[in-house]
C-alpha cells in the first residue's frame, strides 16, 4: 500500500462557531479583513453581526451563483483599497470560490482574467472560509470554480493558494437555507463522498472520511429537508459535508462531477442538482465493477445493497423536486450531452471508463 494525504486547512467546528472569528483572526495575526458574502447575509443582518464582532473593514456581495472573473477584480480592488490582510468568505460555494480567487488576485499584479486563463500563483492573501450551506466542501479544498460568461467559460481552478487558512464551520449558518438548496447541497456532498470512495485516486484516509460522511449525510438528509430548523440534522449535514470535502480534496471527483459540468453549462442545472442527475446511475455502474468494495460500504452505512442506495437517491430526488429526466431538463440531444460528459477530464478518475455511446444510453434510460 502506498498513498499520501494532505489537508492544510485548520478547522473550527460548532454551533455558534462564527462568534470565534475575532479570536481566530487575532491568533493568526490578521488585523483587517474584507468580508465576501452572499447578498442574503447582507439582507438578513448576518454580515452586520460578523462585522460587529471582528475587525472587518468592508463587505462585498455583488456576485451571482456562478461568480464571474469581473466580480473577482472588483472584490480584489476593494480588498486592496481597504489594505486588508485577510479575506473572510461567508456563504455557499459561490462566495467561497470568489473569496479564494479574489484573495489571490488581490495579492498579485495579474488581473482575474490573466489568472483565469494563465498560470495560477501558489499563494494569495489568507482566507477564512465560513460555509453557509452543507455541500460544496470548498472550505477544505484547493478548488475555486470561476466563470467568464463573455466567453462561455466556467472551470474549476486548482491551486494551493485556494486552501483557506481556517474553516469556521457553524451549522447555525445553514438554518435559514431554503429546502431546495438544502437538498441540492446535500446531494452534492453525498456525491463528493461517494466519488472520493470509488474514484481511481482514492486512498485509505479518504475512504475513512467518506464512509463517516455518508453515514451522517444519509442519516440526516430526509429530516433536514423536512424540517430545516432541526439543529441536530443541520449539524450532521454540516459535519458530513465537511468530512466529504476532506475526503475528495486530495482525490478529486469522478464521473458524476464530470457529467455535472456539461449539465450545468448546457442546461443550467444548479451544481447539486446536476450531480444528483447522474448519481444513482453511477452508483449502479460503478458498483457492478467493484461489487465487494461497494457492498462493504453499504454494510458500513446500513444499506442492503448498492441498488438500495441508488433507489434511495432516486427517492430523495423525487421528494425534493429535482429534475430526473432528459425531457425535464429540456434536453433533446442526448448524444451531444453524452459527448461533452465523456470528454470531461474528471471522467478519467472514474473507476469505470465510459464511452459517449454508453453515457447516451444511460441518459436515455432516465426517460
Ligand atoms: Zn460538487
PDB file of C-alpha atoms in Angstrom, residues 67-312:
ATOM      1  CA  UNK A  67     -19.094  34.076  -9.795  1.00  0.00           C
ATOM      2  CA  UNK A  68     -17.503  35.946 -12.704  1.00  0.00           C
ATOM      3  CA  UNK A  69     -13.869  36.979 -13.117  1.00  0.00           C
ATOM      4  CA  UNK A  70     -15.108  40.600 -13.297  1.00  0.00           C
ATOM      5  CA  UNK A  71     -16.504  40.195  -9.769  1.00  0.00           C
ATOM      6  CA  UNK A  72     -13.113  38.896  -8.627  1.00  0.00           C
ATOM      7  CA  UNK A  73     -11.423  42.047  -9.996  1.00  0.00           C
ATOM      8  CA  UNK A  74     -13.984  44.250  -8.241  1.00  0.00           C
ATOM      9  CA  UNK A  75     -13.586  42.370  -4.948  1.00  0.00           C
ATOM     10  CA  UNK A  76      -9.782  42.482  -5.250  1.00  0.00           C
ATOM     11  CA  UNK A  77      -9.965  46.253  -5.753  1.00  0.00           C
ATOM     12  CA  UNK A  78     -11.985  46.593  -2.539  1.00  0.00           C
ATOM     13  CA  UNK A  79      -9.533  44.350  -0.668  1.00  0.00           C
ATOM     14  CA  UNK A  80      -6.565  46.472  -1.811  1.00  0.00           C
ATOM     15  CA  UNK A  81      -8.343  49.769  -1.149  1.00  0.00           C
ATOM     16  CA  UNK A  82      -9.005  48.714   2.437  1.00  0.00           C
ATOM     17  CA  UNK A  83      -5.475  47.338   2.876  1.00  0.00           C
ATOM     18  CA  UNK A  84      -7.000  44.112   4.161  1.00  0.00           C
ATOM     19  CA  UNK A  85      -4.623  41.364   5.268  1.00  0.00           C
ATOM     20  CA  UNK A  86      -7.218  38.595   5.003  1.00  0.00           C
ATOM     21  CA  UNK A  87     -10.477  37.713   3.274  1.00  0.00           C
ATOM     22  CA  UNK A  88     -13.472  36.204   5.037  1.00  0.00           C
ATOM     23  CA  UNK A  89     -15.760  34.233   2.710  1.00  0.00           C
ATOM     24  CA  UNK A  90     -19.283  33.654   4.032  1.00  0.00           C
ATOM     25  CA  UNK A  91     -21.868  31.757   2.044  1.00  0.00           C
ATOM     26  CA  UNK A  92     -22.374  28.805  -0.257  1.00  0.00           C
ATOM     27  CA  UNK A  93     -19.873  27.546  -2.800  1.00  0.00           C
ATOM     28  CA  UNK A  94     -20.003  30.700  -4.899  1.00  0.00           C
ATOM     29  CA  UNK A  95     -18.993  33.014  -2.024  1.00  0.00           C
ATOM     30  CA  UNK A  96     -16.125  30.732  -1.070  1.00  0.00           C
ATOM     31  CA  UNK A  97     -14.993  30.261  -4.683  1.00  0.00           C
ATOM     32  CA  UNK A  98     -14.999  34.014  -5.239  1.00  0.00           C
ATOM     33  CA  UNK A  99     -13.381  34.759  -1.864  1.00  0.00           C
ATOM     34  CA  UNK A 100     -10.485  32.395  -2.573  1.00  0.00           C
ATOM     35  CA  UNK A 101      -9.930  33.671  -6.115  1.00  0.00           C
ATOM     36  CA  UNK A 102     -10.285  37.378  -5.220  1.00  0.00           C
ATOM     37  CA  UNK A 103      -7.800  36.919  -2.337  1.00  0.00           C
ATOM     38  CA  UNK A 104      -5.302  35.548  -4.838  1.00  0.00           C
ATOM     39  CA  UNK A 105      -5.954  38.311  -7.395  1.00  0.00           C
ATOM     40  CA  UNK A 106      -5.599  40.960  -4.658  1.00  0.00           C
ATOM     41  CA  UNK A 107      -2.192  39.639  -3.604  1.00  0.00           C
ATOM     42  CA  UNK A 108      -0.587  39.953  -7.045  1.00  0.00           C
ATOM     43  CA  UNK A 109      -0.324  42.149 -10.111  1.00  0.00           C
ATOM     44  CA  UNK A 110      -2.168  39.988 -12.644  1.00  0.00           C
ATOM     45  CA  UNK A 111      -5.850  40.558 -13.414  1.00  0.00           C
ATOM     46  CA  UNK A 112      -8.525  37.951 -12.735  1.00  0.00           C
ATOM     47  CA  UNK A 113      -8.708  37.279 -16.474  1.00  0.00           C
ATOM     48  CA  UNK A 114      -4.933  36.705 -16.718  1.00  0.00           C
ATOM     49  CA  UNK A 115      -5.055  34.242 -13.820  1.00  0.00           C
ATOM     50  CA  UNK A 116      -8.210  32.502 -15.113  1.00  0.00           C
ATOM     51  CA  UNK A 117      -6.581  31.751 -18.471  1.00  0.00           C
ATOM     52  CA  UNK A 118      -2.944  31.688 -17.378  1.00  0.00           C
ATOM     53  CA  UNK A 119      -0.767  30.377 -14.614  1.00  0.00           C
ATOM     54  CA  UNK A 120      -2.011  30.470 -11.030  1.00  0.00           C
ATOM     55  CA  UNK A 121       0.304  31.519  -8.195  1.00  0.00           C
ATOM     56  CA  UNK A 122       0.645  29.166  -5.225  1.00  0.00           C
ATOM     57  CA  UNK A 123      -0.009  31.926  -2.697  1.00  0.00           C
ATOM     58  CA  UNK A 124      -2.640  34.590  -2.126  1.00  0.00           C
ATOM     59  CA  UNK A 125      -3.982  36.575   0.800  1.00  0.00           C
ATOM     60  CA  UNK A 126      -5.142  34.249   3.591  1.00  0.00           C
ATOM     61  CA  UNK A 127      -8.809  33.238   3.535  1.00  0.00           C
ATOM     62  CA  UNK A 128     -11.121  32.344   6.399  1.00  0.00           C
ATOM     63  CA  UNK A 129     -13.945  30.246   4.940  1.00  0.00           C
ATOM     64  CA  UNK A 130     -17.338  30.194   6.644  1.00  0.00           C
ATOM     65  CA  UNK A 131     -19.620  27.824   4.705  1.00  0.00           C
ATOM     66  CA  UNK A 132     -23.330  28.603   4.945  1.00  0.00           C
ATOM     67  CA  UNK A 133     -24.551  25.535   3.089  1.00  0.00           C
ATOM     68  CA  UNK A 134     -23.755  21.890   3.833  1.00  0.00           C
ATOM     69  CA  UNK A 135     -22.474  20.842   0.444  1.00  0.00           C
ATOM     70  CA  UNK A 136     -19.513  22.052  -1.548  1.00  0.00           C
ATOM     71  CA  UNK A 137     -16.715  21.310   0.893  1.00  0.00           C
ATOM     72  CA  UNK A 138     -14.982  24.325  -0.649  1.00  0.00           C
ATOM     73  CA  UNK A 139     -13.812  25.341   2.844  1.00  0.00           C
ATOM     74  CA  UNK A 140     -11.300  22.473   2.814  1.00  0.00           C
ATOM     75  CA  UNK A 141     -10.414  22.147  -0.885  1.00  0.00           C
ATOM     76  CA  UNK A 142      -7.901  23.906  -3.144  1.00  0.00           C
ATOM     77  CA  UNK A 143     -10.559  24.445  -5.825  1.00  0.00           C
ATOM     78  CA  UNK A 144     -12.229  27.672  -6.935  1.00  0.00           C
ATOM     79  CA  UNK A 145     -14.871  27.398  -9.664  1.00  0.00           C
ATOM     80  CA  UNK A 146     -14.993  30.636 -11.658  1.00  0.00           C
ATOM     81  CA  UNK A 147     -16.796  31.775 -14.805  1.00  0.00           C
ATOM     82  CA  UNK A 148     -16.149  34.092 -17.732  1.00  0.00           C
ATOM     83  CA  UNK A 149     -19.621  34.227 -19.250  1.00  0.00           C
ATOM     84  CA  UNK A 150     -18.452  36.566 -22.034  1.00  0.00           C
ATOM     85  CA  UNK A 151     -16.559  33.581 -23.427  1.00  0.00           C
ATOM     86  CA  UNK A 152     -18.977  30.934 -22.105  1.00  0.00           C
ATOM     87  CA  UNK A 153     -16.208  29.560 -19.886  1.00  0.00           C
ATOM     88  CA  UNK A 154     -16.653  28.028 -16.451  1.00  0.00           C
ATOM     89  CA  UNK A 155     -13.964  25.910 -14.874  1.00  0.00           C
ATOM     90  CA  UNK A 156     -12.611  24.655 -11.581  1.00  0.00           C
ATOM     91  CA  UNK A 157      -9.246  26.326 -10.903  1.00  0.00           C
ATOM     92  CA  UNK A 158      -6.892  24.401  -8.642  1.00  0.00           C
ATOM     93  CA  UNK A 159      -4.023  25.896  -6.657  1.00  0.00           C
ATOM     94  CA  UNK A 160      -2.565  25.683  -3.162  1.00  0.00           C
ATOM     95  CA  UNK A 161      -3.451  29.385  -2.972  1.00  0.00           C
ATOM     96  CA  UNK A 162      -7.091  28.294  -2.734  1.00  0.00           C
ATOM     97  CA  UNK A 163      -6.713  26.390   0.518  1.00  0.00           C
ATOM     98  CA  UNK A 164      -8.321  28.522   3.240  1.00  0.00           C
ATOM     99  CA  UNK A 165      -6.145  29.207   6.290  1.00  0.00           C
ATOM    100  CA  UNK A 166      -9.053  28.417   8.590  1.00  0.00           C
ATOM    101  CA  UNK A 167     -12.521  26.952   8.016  1.00  0.00           C
ATOM    102  CA  UNK A 168     -15.066  28.115  10.574  1.00  0.00           C
ATOM    103  CA  UNK A 169     -17.953  25.660  10.177  1.00  0.00           C
ATOM    104  CA  UNK A 170     -21.031  26.809  12.063  1.00  0.00           C
ATOM    105  CA  UNK A 171     -24.138  24.671  11.389  1.00  0.00           C
ATOM    106  CA  UNK A 172     -26.310  27.560  12.635  1.00  0.00           C
ATOM    107  CA  UNK A 173     -25.388  29.441   9.442  1.00  0.00           C
ATOM    108  CA  UNK A 174     -27.322  26.802   7.478  1.00  0.00           C
ATOM    109  CA  UNK A 175     -30.566  27.115   9.472  1.00  0.00           C
ATOM    110  CA  UNK A 176     -32.094  29.596   7.013  1.00  0.00           C
ATOM    111  CA  UNK A 177     -31.128  27.764   3.819  1.00  0.00           C
ATOM    112  CA  UNK A 178     -34.325  27.048   1.802  1.00  0.00           C
ATOM    113  CA  UNK A 179     -35.389  23.412   1.199  1.00  0.00           C
ATOM    114  CA  UNK A 180     -34.339  23.049  -2.456  1.00  0.00           C
ATOM    115  CA  UNK A 181     -30.844  24.476  -1.822  1.00  0.00           C
ATOM    116  CA  UNK A 182     -30.554  22.282   1.282  1.00  0.00           C
ATOM    117  CA  UNK A 183     -31.416  19.216  -0.806  1.00  0.00           C
ATOM    118  CA  UNK A 184     -29.163  20.105  -3.752  1.00  0.00           C
ATOM    119  CA  UNK A 185     -26.232  20.885  -1.418  1.00  0.00           C
ATOM    120  CA  UNK A 186     -26.783  17.627   0.463  1.00  0.00           C
ATOM    121  CA  UNK A 187     -26.808  15.590  -2.748  1.00  0.00           C
ATOM    122  CA  UNK A 188     -23.621  17.385  -3.820  1.00  0.00           C
ATOM    123  CA  UNK A 189     -21.976  16.364  -0.529  1.00  0.00           C
ATOM    124  CA  UNK A 190     -23.164  12.750  -0.933  1.00  0.00           C
ATOM    125  CA  UNK A 191     -21.659  12.816  -4.457  1.00  0.00           C
ATOM    126  CA  UNK A 192     -18.334  14.093  -3.096  1.00  0.00           C
ATOM    127  CA  UNK A 193     -18.113  11.296  -0.532  1.00  0.00           C
ATOM    128  CA  UNK A 194     -19.124   8.550  -2.984  1.00  0.00           C
ATOM    129  CA  UNK A 195     -16.736   9.793  -5.663  1.00  0.00           C
ATOM    130  CA  UNK A 196     -13.869  10.041  -3.164  1.00  0.00           C
ATOM    131  CA  UNK A 197     -14.639   6.436  -2.170  1.00  0.00           C
ATOM    132  CA  UNK A 198     -14.823   4.910  -5.641  1.00  0.00           C
ATOM    133  CA  UNK A 199     -12.507   7.108  -7.735  1.00  0.00           C
ATOM    134  CA  UNK A 200      -9.180   5.864  -9.069  1.00  0.00           C
ATOM    135  CA  UNK A 201      -7.217   8.299  -6.857  1.00  0.00           C
ATOM    136  CA  UNK A 202      -8.809   7.003  -3.637  1.00  0.00           C
ATOM    137  CA  UNK A 203      -6.729   6.366  -0.530  1.00  0.00           C
ATOM    138  CA  UNK A 204      -7.440   4.836   2.907  1.00  0.00           C
ATOM    139  CA  UNK A 205      -7.734   8.200   4.691  1.00  0.00           C
ATOM    140  CA  UNK A 206     -10.268   9.454   2.164  1.00  0.00           C
ATOM    141  CA  UNK A 207     -12.110   6.131   2.462  1.00  0.00           C
ATOM    142  CA  UNK A 208     -12.497   6.553   6.210  1.00  0.00           C
ATOM    143  CA  UNK A 209     -13.670  10.145   5.843  1.00  0.00           C
ATOM    144  CA  UNK A 210     -16.094   9.206   3.058  1.00  0.00           C
ATOM    145  CA  UNK A 211     -17.700   6.332   4.968  1.00  0.00           C
ATOM    146  CA  UNK A 212     -18.312   8.509   8.028  1.00  0.00           C
ATOM    147  CA  UNK A 213     -19.546  11.375   5.838  1.00  0.00           C
ATOM    148  CA  UNK A 214     -22.041   9.099   4.069  1.00  0.00           C
ATOM    149  CA  UNK A 215     -23.391   7.703   7.353  1.00  0.00           C
ATOM    150  CA  UNK A 216     -24.044  11.268   8.565  1.00  0.00           C
ATOM    151  CA  UNK A 217     -25.453  12.579   5.276  1.00  0.00           C
ATOM    152  CA  UNK A 218     -27.784   9.643   4.558  1.00  0.00           C
ATOM    153  CA  UNK A 219     -28.808   9.655   8.219  1.00  0.00           C
ATOM    154  CA  UNK A 220     -29.896  13.301   8.273  1.00  0.00           C
ATOM    155  CA  UNK A 221     -30.926  14.077   4.666  1.00  0.00           C
ATOM    156  CA  UNK A 222     -34.661  13.446   4.863  1.00  0.00           C
ATOM    157  CA  UNK A 223     -35.073  15.116   8.230  1.00  0.00           C
ATOM    158  CA  UNK A 224     -33.169  18.257   7.189  1.00  0.00           C
ATOM    159  CA  UNK A 225     -35.287  18.527   4.039  1.00  0.00           C
ATOM    160  CA  UNK A 226     -38.491  18.016   6.059  1.00  0.00           C
ATOM    161  CA  UNK A 227     -37.582  20.418   8.869  1.00  0.00           C
ATOM    162  CA  UNK A 228     -34.751  22.846   8.135  1.00  0.00           C
ATOM    163  CA  UNK A 229     -34.843  24.141  11.710  1.00  0.00           C
ATOM    164  CA  UNK A 230     -33.768  20.755  13.136  1.00  0.00           C
ATOM    165  CA  UNK A 231     -30.413  21.671  14.665  1.00  0.00           C
ATOM    166  CA  UNK A 232     -29.214  18.104  15.159  1.00  0.00           C
ATOM    167  CA  UNK A 233     -29.899  17.256  11.492  1.00  0.00           C
ATOM    168  CA  UNK A 234     -28.267  20.514  10.335  1.00  0.00           C
ATOM    169  CA  UNK A 235     -25.189  19.697  12.448  1.00  0.00           C
ATOM    170  CA  UNK A 236     -24.933  16.191  10.953  1.00  0.00           C
ATOM    171  CA  UNK A 237     -25.245  17.615   7.422  1.00  0.00           C
ATOM    172  CA  UNK A 238     -22.567  20.273   8.076  1.00  0.00           C
ATOM    173  CA  UNK A 239     -20.197  17.708   9.567  1.00  0.00           C
ATOM    174  CA  UNK A 240     -20.957  15.226   6.769  1.00  0.00           C
ATOM    175  CA  UNK A 241     -20.295  17.845   4.087  1.00  0.00           C
ATOM    176  CA  UNK A 242     -17.039  18.861   5.802  1.00  0.00           C
ATOM    177  CA  UNK A 243     -15.800  15.257   6.011  1.00  0.00           C
ATOM    178  CA  UNK A 244     -16.864  14.661   2.395  1.00  0.00           C
ATOM    179  CA  UNK A 245     -14.860  17.762   1.405  1.00  0.00           C
ATOM    180  CA  UNK A 246     -11.826  16.436   3.276  1.00  0.00           C
ATOM    181  CA  UNK A 247     -12.318  13.066   1.546  1.00  0.00           C
ATOM    182  CA  UNK A 248     -12.335  14.401  -2.017  1.00  0.00           C
ATOM    183  CA  UNK A 249      -9.904  17.336  -1.560  1.00  0.00           C
ATOM    184  CA  UNK A 250      -6.888  15.132  -2.436  1.00  0.00           C
ATOM    185  CA  UNK A 251      -8.649  12.550  -4.646  1.00  0.00           C
ATOM    186  CA  UNK A 252     -10.785  14.934  -6.750  1.00  0.00           C
ATOM    187  CA  UNK A 253     -14.148  13.716  -8.010  1.00  0.00           C
ATOM    188  CA  UNK A 254     -15.106  11.404 -10.914  1.00  0.00           C
ATOM    189  CA  UNK A 255     -17.880  10.578 -13.387  1.00  0.00           C
ATOM    190  CA  UNK A 256     -20.772  12.254 -11.560  1.00  0.00           C
ATOM    191  CA  UNK A 257     -18.939  15.578 -11.443  1.00  0.00           C
ATOM    192  CA  UNK A 258     -17.596  15.093 -14.974  1.00  0.00           C
ATOM    193  CA  UNK A 259     -21.231  14.995 -16.147  1.00  0.00           C
ATOM    194  CA  UNK A 260     -22.326  17.810 -13.846  1.00  0.00           C
ATOM    195  CA  UNK A 261     -20.303  20.458 -15.691  1.00  0.00           C
ATOM    196  CA  UNK A 262     -21.916  19.949 -19.135  1.00  0.00           C
ATOM    197  CA  UNK A 263     -25.329  19.610 -17.440  1.00  0.00           C
ATOM    198  CA  UNK A 264     -24.823  22.985 -15.735  1.00  0.00           C
ATOM    199  CA  UNK A 265     -23.346  24.668 -18.813  1.00  0.00           C
ATOM    200  CA  UNK A 266     -25.811  23.320 -21.388  1.00  0.00           C
ATOM    201  CA  UNK A 267     -29.000  23.094 -19.313  1.00  0.00           C
ATOM    202  CA  UNK A 268     -28.264  25.464 -16.403  1.00  0.00           C
ATOM    203  CA  UNK A 269     -28.835  22.966 -13.615  1.00  0.00           C
ATOM    204  CA  UNK A 270     -27.549  24.144 -10.231  1.00  0.00           C
ATOM    205  CA  UNK A 271     -24.407  22.194  -9.270  1.00  0.00           C
ATOM    206  CA  UNK A 272     -26.050  19.903  -6.699  1.00  0.00           C
ATOM    207  CA  UNK A 273     -28.989  19.085  -8.959  1.00  0.00           C
ATOM    208  CA  UNK A 274     -26.557  18.402 -11.822  1.00  0.00           C
ATOM    209  CA  UNK A 275     -24.646  15.926  -9.625  1.00  0.00           C
ATOM    210  CA  UNK A 276     -27.875  14.287  -8.431  1.00  0.00           C
ATOM    211  CA  UNK A 277     -28.977  13.859 -12.055  1.00  0.00           C
ATOM    212  CA  UNK A 278     -26.494  11.017 -12.706  1.00  0.00           C
ATOM    213  CA  UNK A 279     -25.668   9.923  -9.136  1.00  0.00           C
ATOM    214  CA  UNK A 280     -27.905   6.832  -8.979  1.00  0.00           C
ATOM    215  CA  UNK A 281     -26.763   5.824 -12.478  1.00  0.00           C
ATOM    216  CA  UNK A 282     -23.109   5.944 -11.413  1.00  0.00           C
ATOM    217  CA  UNK A 283     -23.864   4.064  -8.164  1.00  0.00           C
ATOM    218  CA  UNK A 284     -25.230   1.208 -10.297  1.00  0.00           C
ATOM    219  CA  UNK A 285     -22.462   1.298 -12.943  1.00  0.00           C
ATOM    220  CA  UNK A 286     -19.524   1.664 -10.541  1.00  0.00           C
ATOM    221  CA  UNK A 287     -20.901  -0.924  -8.102  1.00  0.00           C
ATOM    222  CA  UNK A 288     -21.173  -3.505 -10.855  1.00  0.00           C
ATOM    223  CA  UNK A 289     -17.439  -3.087 -11.498  1.00  0.00           C
ATOM    224  CA  UNK A 290     -16.413  -3.356  -7.835  1.00  0.00           C
ATOM    225  CA  UNK A 291     -19.227  -5.175  -6.035  1.00  0.00           C
ATOM    226  CA  UNK A 292     -17.217  -6.195  -2.967  1.00  0.00           C
ATOM    227  CA  UNK A 293     -15.947  -2.737  -2.235  1.00  0.00           C
ATOM    228  CA  UNK A 294     -19.401  -1.197  -2.641  1.00  0.00           C
ATOM    229  CA  UNK A 295     -21.053  -3.966  -0.612  1.00  0.00           C
ATOM    230  CA  UNK A 296     -18.615  -3.216   2.212  1.00  0.00           C
ATOM    231  CA  UNK A 297     -19.617   0.455   2.074  1.00  0.00           C
ATOM    232  CA  UNK A 298     -23.305  -0.485   2.127  1.00  0.00           C
ATOM    233  CA  UNK A 299     -22.818  -2.741   5.165  1.00  0.00           C
ATOM    234  CA  UNK A 300     -20.955   0.050   6.979  1.00  0.00           C
ATOM    235  CA  UNK A 301     -23.699   2.625   6.494  1.00  0.00           C
ATOM    236  CA  UNK A 302     -26.812   0.465   6.626  1.00  0.00           C
ATOM    237  CA  UNK A 303     -27.869  -0.234   3.048  1.00  0.00           C
ATOM    238  CA  UNK A 304     -28.858  -3.751   1.977  1.00  0.00           C
ATOM    239  CA  UNK A 305     -27.135  -3.297  -1.398  1.00  0.00           C
ATOM    240  CA  UNK A 306     -25.788  -0.678  -3.822  1.00  0.00           C
ATOM    241  CA  UNK A 307     -29.094  -0.974  -5.655  1.00  0.00           C
ATOM    242  CA  UNK A 308     -30.920   0.037  -2.451  1.00  0.00           C
ATOM    243  CA  UNK A 309     -28.591   3.041  -2.164  1.00  0.00           C
ATOM    244  CA  UNK A 310     -29.322   4.039  -5.773  1.00  0.00           C
ATOM    245  CA  UNK A 311     -33.073   3.728  -5.128  1.00  0.00           C
ATOM    246  CA  UNK A 312     -32.701   5.955  -2.060  1.00  0.00           C
TER     247      UNK A 312
END
